[in-house]
C-alpha cells in the first residue's frame, strides 16, 4: 500500500466538514491481478433527492520539483483508477484533490486545462489552512 499524501488528513477533514462520511481509507479495489488503493472513499446522503452520492478521492500534493512531471503521474494514476472504479464500483465518481495554491498556480495553465477537458477530470479543490473544500469541478 502506498504512503498517505501529506494532505490526506486535511482532505479527510474537509470532506467531513462538507457533510461526507468517510467509508474507506483507503478504498482498495482488486481487478484480477492488479490491486489499486485510492486514497479515500466517501458518501453522503443528498436529502433533497433521497439518493446516495458516492465518490472516491485521490489526493495529490504536487510538492516535487517538477509539477508537470507530477501531473503526468497523477493523470495516469487517475485514469487507471477510473477504469477500475467503472468495473468494480460504477456508482462512485472519482475526484482528484489538489490544494488551492497548486490549482491557482498550475492547473490554470494551458496544458493542464486542456488535459482536464480532454480526459474529463473531476477536481476537488481544497484550502489546506482552513481544511475546507473551496470548489468542486465536475
PDB file of C-alpha atoms in Angstrom:
ATOM      1  CA  UNK A   1       0.000   0.000   0.000  1.00  0.00           C
ATOM      2  CA  UNK A   2       1.293   3.457  -0.910  1.00  0.00           C
ATOM      3  CA  UNK A   3       2.102   6.061   1.731  1.00  0.00           C
ATOM      4  CA  UNK A   4      -0.548   8.628   2.513  1.00  0.00           C
ATOM      5  CA  UNK A   5      -0.225  12.007   0.848  1.00  0.00           C
ATOM      6  CA  UNK A   6       0.868  14.910   3.060  1.00  0.00           C
ATOM      7  CA  UNK A   7      -2.632  16.420   2.687  1.00  0.00           C
ATOM      8  CA  UNK A   8      -4.515  13.182   3.374  1.00  0.00           C
ATOM      9  CA  UNK A   9      -5.897  14.093   6.830  1.00  0.00           C
ATOM     10  CA  UNK A  10      -6.685  17.661   5.709  1.00  0.00           C
ATOM     11  CA  UNK A  11      -8.782  16.441   2.766  1.00  0.00           C
ATOM     12  CA  UNK A  12     -10.481  13.926   5.010  1.00  0.00           C
ATOM     13  CA  UNK A  13     -11.392  16.697   7.474  1.00  0.00           C
ATOM     14  CA  UNK A  14     -12.560  18.967   4.624  1.00  0.00           C
ATOM     15  CA  UNK A  15     -14.835  16.228   3.288  1.00  0.00           C
ATOM     16  CA  UNK A  16     -16.305  15.625   6.737  1.00  0.00           C
ATOM     17  CA  UNK A  17     -16.905  19.375   7.197  1.00  0.00           C
ATOM     18  CA  UNK A  18     -18.722  19.282   3.827  1.00  0.00           C
ATOM     19  CA  UNK A  19     -21.077  16.575   5.080  1.00  0.00           C
ATOM     20  CA  UNK A  20     -19.357  13.500   3.703  1.00  0.00           C
ATOM     21  CA  UNK A  21     -18.958  10.248   5.590  1.00  0.00           C
ATOM     22  CA  UNK A  22     -15.624   8.543   5.006  1.00  0.00           C
ATOM     23  CA  UNK A  23     -16.394   4.931   4.104  1.00  0.00           C
ATOM     24  CA  UNK A  24     -12.965   3.692   3.047  1.00  0.00           C
ATOM     25  CA  UNK A  25      -9.487   4.899   3.960  1.00  0.00           C
ATOM     26  CA  UNK A  26      -8.023   3.795   1.574  1.00  0.00           C
ATOM     27  CA  UNK A  27     -10.503   2.424  -0.933  1.00  0.00           C
ATOM     28  CA  UNK A  28      -8.949  -0.863  -2.052  1.00  0.00           C
ATOM     29  CA  UNK A  29     -10.071  -2.390  -5.349  1.00  0.00           C
ATOM     30  CA  UNK A  30      -8.898  -5.630  -6.956  1.00  0.00           C
ATOM     31  CA  UNK A  31      -9.153  -6.125 -10.730  1.00  0.00           C
ATOM     32  CA  UNK A  32      -7.889  -9.639 -11.463  1.00  0.00           C
ATOM     33  CA  UNK A  33      -4.099  -9.481 -10.914  1.00  0.00           C
ATOM     34  CA  UNK A  34      -3.999  -5.774 -10.145  1.00  0.00           C
ATOM     35  CA  UNK A  35      -4.900  -4.042  -6.895  1.00  0.00           C
ATOM     36  CA  UNK A  36      -5.269  -0.282  -6.547  1.00  0.00           C
ATOM     37  CA  UNK A  37      -5.582   1.869  -3.437  1.00  0.00           C
ATOM     38  CA  UNK A  38      -7.479   5.111  -3.926  1.00  0.00           C
ATOM     39  CA  UNK A  39      -6.875   7.481  -1.021  1.00  0.00           C
ATOM     40  CA  UNK A  40     -10.466   7.881   0.198  1.00  0.00           C
ATOM     41  CA  UNK A  41     -13.967   6.650  -0.432  1.00  0.00           C
ATOM     42  CA  UNK A  42     -16.829   8.800   0.813  1.00  0.00           C
ATOM     43  CA  UNK A  43     -20.532   9.120   0.559  1.00  0.00           C
ATOM     44  CA  UNK A  44     -23.271  11.418   1.703  1.00  0.00           C
ATOM     45  CA  UNK A  45     -26.947  11.399   1.710  1.00  0.00           C
ATOM     46  CA  UNK A  46     -28.481  14.036  -0.516  1.00  0.00           C
ATOM     47  CA  UNK A  47     -31.575  14.856   1.462  1.00  0.00           C
ATOM     48  CA  UNK A  48     -33.338  16.718  -1.328  1.00  0.00           C
ATOM     49  CA  UNK A  49     -33.187  13.756  -3.669  1.00  0.00           C
ATOM     50  CA  UNK A  50     -33.108  10.990  -1.067  1.00  0.00           C
ATOM     51  CA  UNK A  51     -30.366   9.366  -3.016  1.00  0.00           C
ATOM     52  CA  UNK A  52     -26.820   8.377  -2.146  1.00  0.00           C
ATOM     53  CA  UNK A  53     -23.866  10.086  -3.820  1.00  0.00           C
ATOM     54  CA  UNK A  54     -20.601   8.166  -3.635  1.00  0.00           C
ATOM     55  CA  UNK A  55     -17.150   9.377  -4.512  1.00  0.00           C
ATOM     56  CA  UNK A  56     -13.559   8.233  -4.448  1.00  0.00           C
ATOM     57  CA  UNK A  57     -10.827  10.805  -3.909  1.00  0.00           C
ATOM     58  CA  UNK A  58      -7.189  10.607  -4.965  1.00  0.00           C
ATOM     59  CA  UNK A  59      -5.122  13.259  -3.193  1.00  0.00           C
ATOM     60  CA  UNK A  60      -2.000  14.787  -4.760  1.00  0.00           C
ATOM     61  CA  UNK A  61       0.266  17.334  -3.109  1.00  0.00           C
ATOM     62  CA  UNK A  62       2.406  18.349  -6.120  1.00  0.00           C
ATOM     63  CA  UNK A  63       5.428  19.080  -3.919  1.00  0.00           C
ATOM     64  CA  UNK A  64       8.037  17.599  -6.306  1.00  0.00           C
ATOM     65  CA  UNK A  65      10.397  19.958  -8.176  1.00  0.00           C
ATOM     66  CA  UNK A  66       8.615  19.322 -11.495  1.00  0.00           C
ATOM     67  CA  UNK A  67       4.900  19.972 -11.194  1.00  0.00           C
ATOM     68  CA  UNK A  68       4.393  18.927 -14.810  1.00  0.00           C
ATOM     69  CA  UNK A  69       6.060  15.559 -14.213  1.00  0.00           C
ATOM     70  CA  UNK A  70       3.971  15.019 -11.105  1.00  0.00           C
ATOM     71  CA  UNK A  71       0.870  15.939 -13.104  1.00  0.00           C
ATOM     72  CA  UNK A  72       1.751  13.283 -15.694  1.00  0.00           C
ATOM     73  CA  UNK A  73       1.970  10.681 -12.933  1.00  0.00           C
ATOM     74  CA  UNK A  74      -1.248  11.859 -11.284  1.00  0.00           C
ATOM     75  CA  UNK A  75      -3.113  11.869 -14.594  1.00  0.00           C
ATOM     76  CA  UNK A  76      -2.029   8.315 -15.455  1.00  0.00           C
ATOM     77  CA  UNK A  77      -2.933   7.109 -11.976  1.00  0.00           C
ATOM     78  CA  UNK A  78      -6.287   8.901 -12.123  1.00  0.00           C
ATOM     79  CA  UNK A  79      -7.195   7.333 -15.486  1.00  0.00           C
ATOM     80  CA  UNK A  80      -6.254   3.845 -14.295  1.00  0.00           C
ATOM     81  CA  UNK A  81      -8.237   4.262 -11.073  1.00  0.00           C
ATOM     82  CA  UNK A  82     -11.253   5.471 -13.026  1.00  0.00           C
ATOM     83  CA  UNK A  83     -11.135   2.337 -15.207  1.00  0.00           C
ATOM     84  CA  UNK A  84     -11.013   0.065 -12.148  1.00  0.00           C
ATOM     85  CA  UNK A  85     -13.814   2.021 -10.450  1.00  0.00           C
ATOM     86  CA  UNK A  86     -16.055   1.651 -13.500  1.00  0.00           C
ATOM     87  CA  UNK A  87     -15.550  -2.117 -13.332  1.00  0.00           C
ATOM     88  CA  UNK A  88     -15.830  -2.610  -9.585  1.00  0.00           C
ATOM     89  CA  UNK A  89     -17.886   0.273  -8.160  1.00  0.00           C
ATOM     90  CA  UNK A  90     -19.507   2.152 -11.051  1.00  0.00           C
ATOM     91  CA  UNK A  91     -21.673   4.152  -8.654  1.00  0.00           C
ATOM     92  CA  UNK A  92     -18.603   6.045  -7.372  1.00  0.00           C
ATOM     93  CA  UNK A  93     -17.299   9.180  -9.069  1.00  0.00           C
ATOM     94  CA  UNK A  94     -13.542   9.726  -8.905  1.00  0.00           C
ATOM     95  CA  UNK A  95     -12.089  13.117  -7.964  1.00  0.00           C
ATOM     96  CA  UNK A  96      -8.512  14.346  -7.901  1.00  0.00           C
ATOM     97  CA  UNK A  97      -7.981  16.514  -4.809  1.00  0.00           C
ATOM     98  CA  UNK A  98      -5.495  19.369  -5.177  1.00  0.00           C
ATOM     99  CA  UNK A  99      -4.796  22.298  -2.904  1.00  0.00           C
ATOM    100  CA  UNK A 100      -5.902  25.811  -3.808  1.00  0.00           C
ATOM    101  CA  UNK A 101      -2.378  27.153  -4.363  1.00  0.00           C
ATOM    102  CA  UNK A 102      -1.364  24.470  -6.874  1.00  0.00           C
ATOM    103  CA  UNK A 103      -4.714  24.819  -8.576  1.00  0.00           C
ATOM    104  CA  UNK A 104      -4.236  28.572  -8.994  1.00  0.00           C
ATOM    105  CA  UNK A 105      -0.555  28.294  -9.972  1.00  0.00           C
ATOM    106  CA  UNK A 106      -0.541  25.218 -12.193  1.00  0.00           C
ATOM    107  CA  UNK A 107      -3.994  23.944 -13.099  1.00  0.00           C
ATOM    108  CA  UNK A 108      -4.958  27.198 -14.794  1.00  0.00           C
ATOM    109  CA  UNK A 109      -2.110  26.845 -17.289  1.00  0.00           C
ATOM    110  CA  UNK A 110      -2.992  25.798 -20.838  1.00  0.00           C
ATOM    111  CA  UNK A 111      -1.730  22.179 -20.814  1.00  0.00           C
ATOM    112  CA  UNK A 112      -3.416  21.164 -17.544  1.00  0.00           C
ATOM    113  CA  UNK A 113      -6.624  22.923 -18.605  1.00  0.00           C
ATOM    114  CA  UNK A 114      -6.656  21.084 -21.935  1.00  0.00           C
ATOM    115  CA  UNK A 115      -5.887  17.789 -20.178  1.00  0.00           C
ATOM    116  CA  UNK A 116      -8.716  18.326 -17.693  1.00  0.00           C
ATOM    117  CA  UNK A 117     -11.062  18.983 -20.576  1.00  0.00           C
ATOM    118  CA  UNK A 118      -9.788  16.126 -22.762  1.00  0.00           C
ATOM    119  CA  UNK A 119      -9.882  13.482 -20.020  1.00  0.00           C
ATOM    120  CA  UNK A 120     -12.893  14.933 -18.208  1.00  0.00           C
ATOM    121  CA  UNK A 121     -11.102  15.066 -14.853  1.00  0.00           C
ATOM    122  CA  UNK A 122     -13.169  15.905 -11.829  1.00  0.00           C
ATOM    123  CA  UNK A 123     -11.335  18.034  -9.295  1.00  0.00           C
ATOM    124  CA  UNK A 124     -11.829  18.742  -5.624  1.00  0.00           C
ATOM    125  CA  UNK A 125     -10.044  21.989  -4.713  1.00  0.00           C
ATOM    126  CA  UNK A 126      -9.306  22.416  -1.013  1.00  0.00           C
ATOM    127  CA  UNK A 127      -7.818  25.074   1.263  1.00  0.00           C
ATOM    128  CA  UNK A 128      -5.154  23.341   3.400  1.00  0.00           C
ATOM    129  CA  UNK A 129      -5.145  26.119   6.040  1.00  0.00           C
ATOM    130  CA  UNK A 130      -8.905  26.249   6.595  1.00  0.00           C
ATOM    131  CA  UNK A 131      -9.197  22.488   5.938  1.00  0.00           C
ATOM    132  CA  UNK A 132     -12.206  23.158   3.740  1.00  0.00           C
ATOM    133  CA  UNK A 133     -13.322  22.380   0.231  1.00  0.00           C
ATOM    134  CA  UNK A 134     -13.162  25.507  -1.927  1.00  0.00           C
ATOM    135  CA  UNK A 135     -14.883  24.128  -5.006  1.00  0.00           C
ATOM    136  CA  UNK A 136     -15.787  21.030  -6.940  1.00  0.00           C
ATOM    137  CA  UNK A 137     -15.038  20.937 -10.662  1.00  0.00           C
ATOM    138  CA  UNK A 138     -17.323  18.342 -12.196  1.00  0.00           C
TER     139      UNK A 138
END
